[in-house]
XYZ file of C-alpha atoms in Angstrom:
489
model
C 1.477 -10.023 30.871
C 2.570 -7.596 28.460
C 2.003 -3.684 28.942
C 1.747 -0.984 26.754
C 4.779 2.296 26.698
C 3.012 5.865 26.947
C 5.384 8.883 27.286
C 4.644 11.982 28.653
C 5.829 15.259 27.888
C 7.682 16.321 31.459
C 10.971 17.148 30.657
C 12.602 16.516 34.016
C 13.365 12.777 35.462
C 10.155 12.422 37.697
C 8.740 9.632 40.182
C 5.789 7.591 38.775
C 3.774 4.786 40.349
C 3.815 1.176 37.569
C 0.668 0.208 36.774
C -0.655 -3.112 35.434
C -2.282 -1.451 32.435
C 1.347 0.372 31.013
C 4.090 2.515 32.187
C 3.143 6.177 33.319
C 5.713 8.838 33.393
C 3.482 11.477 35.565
C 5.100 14.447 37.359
C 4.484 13.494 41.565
C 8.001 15.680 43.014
C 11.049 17.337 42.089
C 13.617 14.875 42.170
C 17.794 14.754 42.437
C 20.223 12.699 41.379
C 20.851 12.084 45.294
C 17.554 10.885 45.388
C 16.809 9.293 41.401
C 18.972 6.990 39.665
C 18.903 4.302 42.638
C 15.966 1.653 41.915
C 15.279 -0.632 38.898
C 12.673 1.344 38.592
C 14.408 5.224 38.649
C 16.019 3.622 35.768
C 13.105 2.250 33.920
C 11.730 5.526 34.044
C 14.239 7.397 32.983
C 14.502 5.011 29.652
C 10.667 5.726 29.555
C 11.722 9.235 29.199
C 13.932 8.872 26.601
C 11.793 7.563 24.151
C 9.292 11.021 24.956
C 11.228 13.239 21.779
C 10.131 10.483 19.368
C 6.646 11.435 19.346
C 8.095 15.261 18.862
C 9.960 13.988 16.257
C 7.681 12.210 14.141
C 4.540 14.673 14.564
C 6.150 16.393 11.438
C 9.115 14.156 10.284
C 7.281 13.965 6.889
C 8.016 17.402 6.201
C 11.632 16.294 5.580
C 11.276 12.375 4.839
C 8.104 12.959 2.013
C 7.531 16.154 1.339
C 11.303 16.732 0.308
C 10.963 13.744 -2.262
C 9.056 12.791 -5.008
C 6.012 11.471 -3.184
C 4.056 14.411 -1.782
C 3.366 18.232 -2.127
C 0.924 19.999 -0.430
C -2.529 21.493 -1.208
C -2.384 25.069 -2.195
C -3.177 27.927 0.402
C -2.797 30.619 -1.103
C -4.141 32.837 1.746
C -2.008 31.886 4.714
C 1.001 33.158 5.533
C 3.264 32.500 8.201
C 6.217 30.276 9.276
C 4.422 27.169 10.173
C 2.859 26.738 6.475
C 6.472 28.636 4.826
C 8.429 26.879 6.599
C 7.001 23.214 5.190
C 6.581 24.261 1.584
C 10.133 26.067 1.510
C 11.500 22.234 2.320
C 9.268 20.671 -0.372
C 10.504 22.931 -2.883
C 14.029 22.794 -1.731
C 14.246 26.594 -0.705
C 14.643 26.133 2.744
C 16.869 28.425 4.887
C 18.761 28.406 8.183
C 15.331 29.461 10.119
C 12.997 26.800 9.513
C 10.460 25.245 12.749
C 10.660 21.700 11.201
C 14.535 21.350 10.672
C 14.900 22.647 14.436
C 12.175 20.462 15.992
C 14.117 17.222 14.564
C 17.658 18.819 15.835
C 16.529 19.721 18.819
C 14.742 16.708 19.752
C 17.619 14.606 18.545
C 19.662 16.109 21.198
C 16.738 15.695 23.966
C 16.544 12.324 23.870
C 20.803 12.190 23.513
C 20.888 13.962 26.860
C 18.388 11.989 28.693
C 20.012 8.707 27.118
C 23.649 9.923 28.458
C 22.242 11.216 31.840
C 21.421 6.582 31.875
C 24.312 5.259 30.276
C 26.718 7.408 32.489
C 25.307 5.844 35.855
C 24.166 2.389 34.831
C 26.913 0.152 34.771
C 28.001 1.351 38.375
C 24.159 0.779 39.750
C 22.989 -2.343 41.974
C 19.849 -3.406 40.239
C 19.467 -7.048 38.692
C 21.733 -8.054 35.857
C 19.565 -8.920 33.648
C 17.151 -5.618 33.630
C 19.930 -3.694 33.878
C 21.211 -5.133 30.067
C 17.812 -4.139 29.237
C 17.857 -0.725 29.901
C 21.387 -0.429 28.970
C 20.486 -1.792 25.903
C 17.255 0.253 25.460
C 19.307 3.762 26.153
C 21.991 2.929 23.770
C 19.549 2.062 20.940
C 17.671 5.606 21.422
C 21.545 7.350 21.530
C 22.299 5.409 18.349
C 18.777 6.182 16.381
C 18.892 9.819 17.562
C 22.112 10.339 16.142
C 21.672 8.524 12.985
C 18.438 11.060 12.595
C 21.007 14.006 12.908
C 23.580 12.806 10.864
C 21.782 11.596 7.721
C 19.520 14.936 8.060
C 22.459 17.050 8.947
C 26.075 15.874 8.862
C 28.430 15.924 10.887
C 27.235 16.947 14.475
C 28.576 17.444 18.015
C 28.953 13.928 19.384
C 27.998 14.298 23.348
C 28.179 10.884 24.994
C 28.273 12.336 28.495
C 26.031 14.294 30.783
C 26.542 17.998 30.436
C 26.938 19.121 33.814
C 28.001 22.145 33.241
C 27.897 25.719 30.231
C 31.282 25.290 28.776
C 30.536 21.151 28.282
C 27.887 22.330 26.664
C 28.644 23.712 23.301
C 30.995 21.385 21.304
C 32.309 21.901 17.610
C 30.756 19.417 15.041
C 32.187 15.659 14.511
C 32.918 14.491 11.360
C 29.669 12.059 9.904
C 32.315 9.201 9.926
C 32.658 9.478 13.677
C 29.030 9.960 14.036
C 28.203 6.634 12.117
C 31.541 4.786 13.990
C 29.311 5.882 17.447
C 26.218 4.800 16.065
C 27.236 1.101 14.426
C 29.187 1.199 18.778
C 26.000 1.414 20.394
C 23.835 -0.258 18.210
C 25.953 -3.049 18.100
C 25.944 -2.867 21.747
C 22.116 -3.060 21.830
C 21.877 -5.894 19.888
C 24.079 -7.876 21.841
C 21.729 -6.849 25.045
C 18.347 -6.103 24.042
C 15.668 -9.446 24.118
C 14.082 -10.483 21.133
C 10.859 -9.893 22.855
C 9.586 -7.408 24.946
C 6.611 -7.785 27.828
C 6.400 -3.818 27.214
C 4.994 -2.848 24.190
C 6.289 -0.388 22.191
C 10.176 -0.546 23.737
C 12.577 -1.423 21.609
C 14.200 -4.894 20.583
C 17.090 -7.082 19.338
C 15.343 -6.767 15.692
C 15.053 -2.806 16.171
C 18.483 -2.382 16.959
C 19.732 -5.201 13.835
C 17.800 -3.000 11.432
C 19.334 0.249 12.678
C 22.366 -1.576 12.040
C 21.126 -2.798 8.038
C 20.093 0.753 7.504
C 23.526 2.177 8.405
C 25.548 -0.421 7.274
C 23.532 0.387 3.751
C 23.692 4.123 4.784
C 27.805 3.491 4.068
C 27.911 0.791 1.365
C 29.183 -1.970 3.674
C 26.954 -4.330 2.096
C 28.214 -7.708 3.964
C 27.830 -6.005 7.254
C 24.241 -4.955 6.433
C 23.876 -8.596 5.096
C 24.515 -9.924 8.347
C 22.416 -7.411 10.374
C 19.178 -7.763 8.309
C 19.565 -11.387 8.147
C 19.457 -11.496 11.359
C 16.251 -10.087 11.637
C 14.437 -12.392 9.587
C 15.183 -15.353 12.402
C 13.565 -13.017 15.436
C 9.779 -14.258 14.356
C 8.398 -11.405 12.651
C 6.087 -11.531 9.608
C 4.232 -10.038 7.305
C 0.510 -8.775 8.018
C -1.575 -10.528 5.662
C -3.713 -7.460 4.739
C -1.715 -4.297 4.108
C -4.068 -1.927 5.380
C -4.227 -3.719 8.818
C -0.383 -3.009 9.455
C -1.781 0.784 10.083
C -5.068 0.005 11.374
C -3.738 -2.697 14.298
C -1.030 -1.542 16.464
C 2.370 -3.337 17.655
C 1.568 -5.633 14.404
C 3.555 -8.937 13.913
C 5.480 -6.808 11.130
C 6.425 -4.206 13.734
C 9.790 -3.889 14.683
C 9.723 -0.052 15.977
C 6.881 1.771 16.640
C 6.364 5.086 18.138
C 3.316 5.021 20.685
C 0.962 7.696 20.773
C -2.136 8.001 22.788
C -5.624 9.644 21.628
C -7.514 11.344 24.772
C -6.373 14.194 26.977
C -3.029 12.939 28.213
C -1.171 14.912 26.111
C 0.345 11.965 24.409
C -1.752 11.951 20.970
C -0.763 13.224 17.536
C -2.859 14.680 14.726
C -1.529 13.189 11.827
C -4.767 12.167 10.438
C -5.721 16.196 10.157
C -2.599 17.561 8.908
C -2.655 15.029 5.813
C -6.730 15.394 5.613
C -7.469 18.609 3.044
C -7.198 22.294 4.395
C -10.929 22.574 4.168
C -13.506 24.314 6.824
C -14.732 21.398 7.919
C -13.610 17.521 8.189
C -16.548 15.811 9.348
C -16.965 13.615 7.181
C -13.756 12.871 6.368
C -12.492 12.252 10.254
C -15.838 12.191 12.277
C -15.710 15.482 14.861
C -16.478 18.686 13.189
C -13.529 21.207 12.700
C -12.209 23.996 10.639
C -9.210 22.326 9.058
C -7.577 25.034 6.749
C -4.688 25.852 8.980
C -3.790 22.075 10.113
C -4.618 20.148 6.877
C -3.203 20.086 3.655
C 0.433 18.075 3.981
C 1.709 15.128 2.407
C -0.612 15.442 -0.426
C -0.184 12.386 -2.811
C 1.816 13.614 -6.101
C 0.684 12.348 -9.278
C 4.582 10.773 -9.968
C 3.622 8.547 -7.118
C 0.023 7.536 -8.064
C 1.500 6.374 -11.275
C 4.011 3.859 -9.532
C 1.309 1.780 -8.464
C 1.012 -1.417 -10.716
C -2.863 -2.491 -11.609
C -3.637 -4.490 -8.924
C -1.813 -2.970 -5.814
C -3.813 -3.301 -3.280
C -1.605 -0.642 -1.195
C -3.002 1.633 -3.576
C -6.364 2.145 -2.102
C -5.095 1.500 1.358
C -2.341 4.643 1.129
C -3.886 7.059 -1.074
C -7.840 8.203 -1.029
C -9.054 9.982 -4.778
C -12.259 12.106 -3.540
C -13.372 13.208 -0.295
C -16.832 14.852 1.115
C -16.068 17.938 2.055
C -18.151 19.714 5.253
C -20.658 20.849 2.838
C -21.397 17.158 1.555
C -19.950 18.129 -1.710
C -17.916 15.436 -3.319
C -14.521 16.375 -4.521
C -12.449 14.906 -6.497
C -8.593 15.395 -4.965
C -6.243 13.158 -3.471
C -4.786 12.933 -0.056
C -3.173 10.461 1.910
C -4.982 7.992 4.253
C -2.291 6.054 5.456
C -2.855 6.840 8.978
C -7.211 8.061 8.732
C -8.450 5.656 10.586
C -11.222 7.595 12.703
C -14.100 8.703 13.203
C -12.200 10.294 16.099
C -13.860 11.713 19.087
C -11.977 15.163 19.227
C -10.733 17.467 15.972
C -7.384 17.309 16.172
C -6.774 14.691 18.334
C -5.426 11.436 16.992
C -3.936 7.997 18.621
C -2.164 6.519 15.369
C 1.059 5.153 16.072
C 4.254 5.977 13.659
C 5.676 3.012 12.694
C 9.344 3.465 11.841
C 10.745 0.244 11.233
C 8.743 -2.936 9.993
C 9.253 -6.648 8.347
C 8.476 -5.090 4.729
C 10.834 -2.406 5.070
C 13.511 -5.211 6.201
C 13.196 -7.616 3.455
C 13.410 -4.787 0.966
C 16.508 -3.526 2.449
C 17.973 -6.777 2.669
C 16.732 -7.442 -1.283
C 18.717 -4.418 -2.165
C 21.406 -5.518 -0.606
C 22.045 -8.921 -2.053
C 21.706 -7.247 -5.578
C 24.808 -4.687 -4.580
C 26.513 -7.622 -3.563
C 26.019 -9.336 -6.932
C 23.634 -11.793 -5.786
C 20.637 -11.103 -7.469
C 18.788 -14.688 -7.118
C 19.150 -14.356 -3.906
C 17.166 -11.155 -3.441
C 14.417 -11.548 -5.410
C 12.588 -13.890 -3.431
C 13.015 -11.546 -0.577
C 11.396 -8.563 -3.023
C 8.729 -11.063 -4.324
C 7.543 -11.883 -0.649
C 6.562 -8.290 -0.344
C 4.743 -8.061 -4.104
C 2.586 -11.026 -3.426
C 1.364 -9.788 0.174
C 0.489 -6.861 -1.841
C -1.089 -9.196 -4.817
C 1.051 -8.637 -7.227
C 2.863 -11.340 -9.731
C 6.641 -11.963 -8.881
C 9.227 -9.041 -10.358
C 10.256 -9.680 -13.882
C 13.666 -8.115 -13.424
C 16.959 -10.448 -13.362
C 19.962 -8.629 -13.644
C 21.123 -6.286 -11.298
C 20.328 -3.257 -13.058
C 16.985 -4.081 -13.609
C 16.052 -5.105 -10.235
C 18.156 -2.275 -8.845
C 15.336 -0.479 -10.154
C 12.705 -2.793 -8.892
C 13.725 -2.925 -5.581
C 13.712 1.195 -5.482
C 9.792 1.215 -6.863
C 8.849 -1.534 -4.167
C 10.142 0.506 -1.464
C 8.623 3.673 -2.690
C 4.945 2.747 -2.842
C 5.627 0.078 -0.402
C 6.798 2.478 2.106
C 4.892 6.039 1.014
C 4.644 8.245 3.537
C 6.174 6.417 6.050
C 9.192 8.866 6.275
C 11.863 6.687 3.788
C 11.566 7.719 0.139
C 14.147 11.298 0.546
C 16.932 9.182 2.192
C 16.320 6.268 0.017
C 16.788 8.703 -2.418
C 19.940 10.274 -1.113
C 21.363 6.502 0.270
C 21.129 5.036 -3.281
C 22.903 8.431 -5.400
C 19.340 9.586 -7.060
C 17.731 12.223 -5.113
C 19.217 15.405 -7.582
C 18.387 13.258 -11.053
C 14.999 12.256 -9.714
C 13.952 15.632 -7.850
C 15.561 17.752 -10.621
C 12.993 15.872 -13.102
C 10.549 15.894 -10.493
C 10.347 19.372 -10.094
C 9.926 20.543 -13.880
C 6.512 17.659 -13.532
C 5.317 18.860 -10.720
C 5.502 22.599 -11.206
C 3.287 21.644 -14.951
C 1.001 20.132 -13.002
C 0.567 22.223 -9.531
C 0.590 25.924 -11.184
C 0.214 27.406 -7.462
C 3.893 26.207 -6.626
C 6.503 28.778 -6.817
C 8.734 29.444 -9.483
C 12.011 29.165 -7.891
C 10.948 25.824 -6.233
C 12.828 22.932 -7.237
C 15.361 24.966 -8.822
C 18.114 24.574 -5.884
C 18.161 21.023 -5.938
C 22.278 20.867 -5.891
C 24.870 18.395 -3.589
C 24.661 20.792 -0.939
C 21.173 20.241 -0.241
C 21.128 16.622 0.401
C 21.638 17.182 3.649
C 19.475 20.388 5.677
C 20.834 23.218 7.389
C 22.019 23.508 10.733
C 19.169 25.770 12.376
C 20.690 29.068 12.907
C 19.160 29.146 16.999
C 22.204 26.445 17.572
C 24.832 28.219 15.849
C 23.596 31.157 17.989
C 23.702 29.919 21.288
C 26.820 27.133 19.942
C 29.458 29.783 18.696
C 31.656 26.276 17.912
C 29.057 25.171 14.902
C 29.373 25.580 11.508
C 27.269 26.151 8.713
C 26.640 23.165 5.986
C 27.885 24.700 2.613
C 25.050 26.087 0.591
C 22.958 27.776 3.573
C-alpha cells in the first residue's frame, strides 16, 4: 500500500506514531540523541524532517525563480508599504539589497534542511537497521543535502559547505566554498542517491532514483558537461514516467505519472498548507469568486502576475495557455475585469481564505525531455533532440518544431521550456544557465516599464553580471563574521 509524506513544522527530531494513512511527524517528547537515532523508524523520521524546509522554501520561491525573469511582475499597490511587498518588487526589478525576507527565507532554509540531513548521514552507516531501508534513507538524506545546496549555490555562489553536524559555536560559522566545490559535493551525493534510491516509492511524495538523475541533468547542464547530463537524463526516461495527457491535470491531480519531485502540502489546520492560490489571485478586497471563501486579498494577492512578453510566447493553439494564465476575473463586487493573473495552481473553491493544499511540483517528465532536448542540440545532435522537444508540443497540441539547425532550435527549445514551464520556478536560471538573462531582462525591462507605468524608474536598470546571482542576506554575515559579500551588494 502506498502512503502519502506530510511534514510538519517542529523543528526538533521528535517521536511520532506511523499510521496507515501517511507519515506524521507530531511533537509527543523531548528527545536525545541517547535516546533517537536507534530504530528504522528514528531514522525514517528524521528523513521525514528533512524534507519540512521545502514547503518553506517554495511558499515564495517564485519571487526569485519568476518574478526575477521575464515571465511575471506584480499588480500595482500603490498604497502599501512595507518589507514583505518591497522586498518582492525590489527582486523583480533587480534592486534588491542585502536585507531582503525572500533571499533569507531560501538561505536559511537551505541550511535547515543541510543540518537535519547531516545530523542522518553522520550516524547512518554505523546504525543496525535493515540494509536495504537503510540505502533508502541514506539515499533520501543525501538527495535533500545535494538539492539544498544546489538551491544555494545557483541563487548565491559559493557557500559554506557543512557536511557534518555542528555540535558546537566555533563549527558553526565557516568561510564560503568556492561554487566548484559546491557543485563537486552536489554531483557526490547525488550520484550517491542514484545509486541507492528505488525507482519507486510506497511513500508518496519521497524522493526517487529519477529525482536524484534529474538533479544530476540539471547540474551537469548547470556546468556545460553535456555527455554527463546526457547520461543522467537518459536515464530517466527508462524509470516509467510519462506524460499527463491533459496539461492542466498535471496541476490539478497530485503525485501525477509526470511527477518526479513534488513538494507535499496539506490544506486543513495542520499547519502543513500553502496559499499559493491567493498570493497569485489579484490584491482585491474580496476573492470569492475567484477562490470560493470570502477574504480581503489586497495584502496577500497580487504576485506572479502574467507579463505581456510571456502571453505573446504562446503559439495559437496552446492549450497551456488557458490552463496557466486566466484574462478576466469577477472581482468581490461581481464586476468583471479584464486583467491577467496566473492560475497555474487555482484550483479551489477552497474551504478557508488563505488556506491552500496545492502541491509544488519541482521536477517533472516535461521538464526532463526538454532538458535532455537541449542537451543533444549542445552536443551537436540536433535530430536527435527534436523528437524529444516535439513529444512535449504535441501533448500540448501543437504541430512538430520547424527548427533544424542548432541555432534555430537552440531557440526553440528555450520558448518550449518557458511557457512549458511558467511559473513553475525555472525561467531566471534557465535564463542565467543558457548566458541570456542580462540581453533578455535588459530588453525586458525597457517593455515592461512602457507598459506597467506604476513600476519604478530605476527598476531594471541594474541588470549587470553581478546580479545573476542574489546577495548573501546581511543577518548571516552578521552572526558569520567568516562570509563575504557577492560583488555588487
Amino acid at each position: 500500500m502506498r502512503v502519502r509524506i506530510l511534514l510538519t513544522a517542529a523543528l526538533a527530531l521528535s517521536l511520532s506514531a506511523c499510521k496507515k494513512s501517511f507519515i506524521e511527524l507530531v511533537p509527543k517528547t523531548v528527545v536525545t540523541e541517547a535516546t533517537f537515532f536507534k530504530t528504522a523508524d528514528d531514522y525514517t523520521q528524521a528523513v521525514v524532517g528533512s524534507y519540512q524546509p521545502l514547503r518553506s522554501i517554495y511558499n515564495d520561491g517564485y519571487v526569485m525563480g519568476e518574478m526575477r525573469s521575464d515571465n511575471a511582475t506584480y499588480f500595482a499597490s500603490p498604497g502599501l508599504q512595507g518589507g514583505q511587498f518591497s522586498d518582492k518588487w525590489n527582486i523583480s526589478g533587480f534592486l534588491d539589497i542585502t536585507i531582503n525576507m525572500n533571499g533569507l527565507n531560501k538561505y536559511a532554509n537551505c541550511y535547515v534542511g543541510i543540518a537535519r540531513t547531516n545530523a542522518i548521514l553522520d550516524r547512518i552507516d554505523k546504525s543496525t537497521i535493515d540494509a536495504a531501508v537503510k540505502a533508502n534513507l541514506k539515499g533520501q538524506a543525501q538527495f535533500l543535502r545535494a538539492f539544498y545546496y544546489f538551491e544555494l549555490v545557483q541563487y548565491f555562489g559559493g557557500v559554506p559547505l557543512h557536511l557534518k553536524e555542528v555540535t558546537s559555536v566555533a563549527e558553526a560559522s565557516l568561510p564560503r566554498s568556492p561554487a566548484a566545490d559546491v557543485y563537486k559535493q552536489v554531483i557526490a551525493d547525488a550520484t550517491s542517491a542514484a545509486s541507492l534510491l528505488p525507482a519507486k516509492q510506497t511513500t508518496i511524495g519521497m524522493v526517487t532514483q529519477g529525482s536524484a538523475k534529474t538533479l544530476l541533468g540539471y547540474v551537469y547542464m548547470t556546468l556545460k558537461q553535456y555527455p554527463q547530463a546526457e547520461t543522467a537524463l537518459t536515464g530517466v526516461t527508462a524509470l516509467g514516467y510519462s506524460l499527463v495527457p491533459n496539461y492542466a491535470n498535471i496541476f490539478t491531480t497530485r503525485n501525477t505519472a509526470e511527477s518526479i519531485f513534488e513538494v507535499q502540502y496539506l490544506e486543513g489546520p495542520q499547519g502543513q498548507q500553502n496559499n499559493f492560490a491567493f498570493q497569485f489571485a489579484p490584491n482585491i478586497s474580496n476573492v470569492k469568486n475567484i477562490l470560493g471563501p470570502s477574504g480581503d486579498n489586497k495584502t496577500t494577492g497580487g504576485w506572479n502576475k502574467p507579463t505581456p512578453d510571456l502571453i505573446a510566447a504562446y503559439e495559437a493553439g496552446d492549450t497551456r495557455k488557458a490552463a496557466s494564465i486566466a484574462f478576466s476575473y469577477v472581482d468581490g463586487d461581481d464586476n468583471t475585469v479584464n486583467d491577467t493573473y496566473c492560475k497555474k495552481y487555482t484550483h479551489g473553491p477552497y474551504a478557508t481564505f488563505n488556506n491552500c493544499g496545492d502541491d509544488w511540483i519541482v521536477y517533472r517528465y516535461a521538464d526532463v525531455l526538454l532538458l535532455l532536448s537541449e542537451c543533444l542540440n549542445e552536443e551537436g545532435k540536433s535530430g536527435q533532440a527534436i523528437p524529444y522537444l516535439n513529444q512535449v508540443r504535441a501533448r500540448a497540441g501543437l504541430a512538430a518544431t520547424a527548427a533544424s539547425n542548432q541555432a534555430d532550435l537552440r531557440i526553440a527549445i528555450a520558448k518550449e521550456r518557458r511557457v512549458e514551464l511558467a511559473f513553475e520556478n525555472h525561467r531566471w536560471l534557465d535564463l542565467v544557465r543558457t548566458g541570456q538573462a542580462i540581453n533578455v531582462m535588459t530588453a525586458f525591462g525597457v517593455k515592461i516599464k512602457q507598459q506597467e507605468p506604476y513600476l519604478p524608474a530605476n527598476a531594471y536598470t541594474n541588470i549587470t553580471q553581478n546580479r545573476l546571482i542574489f546577495p548573501i542576506p546581511q543577518s548571516e554575515i552578521d552572526i558569520n563574521h567568516l562570509l563575504t559579500q557577492n560583488p555588487g551588494y
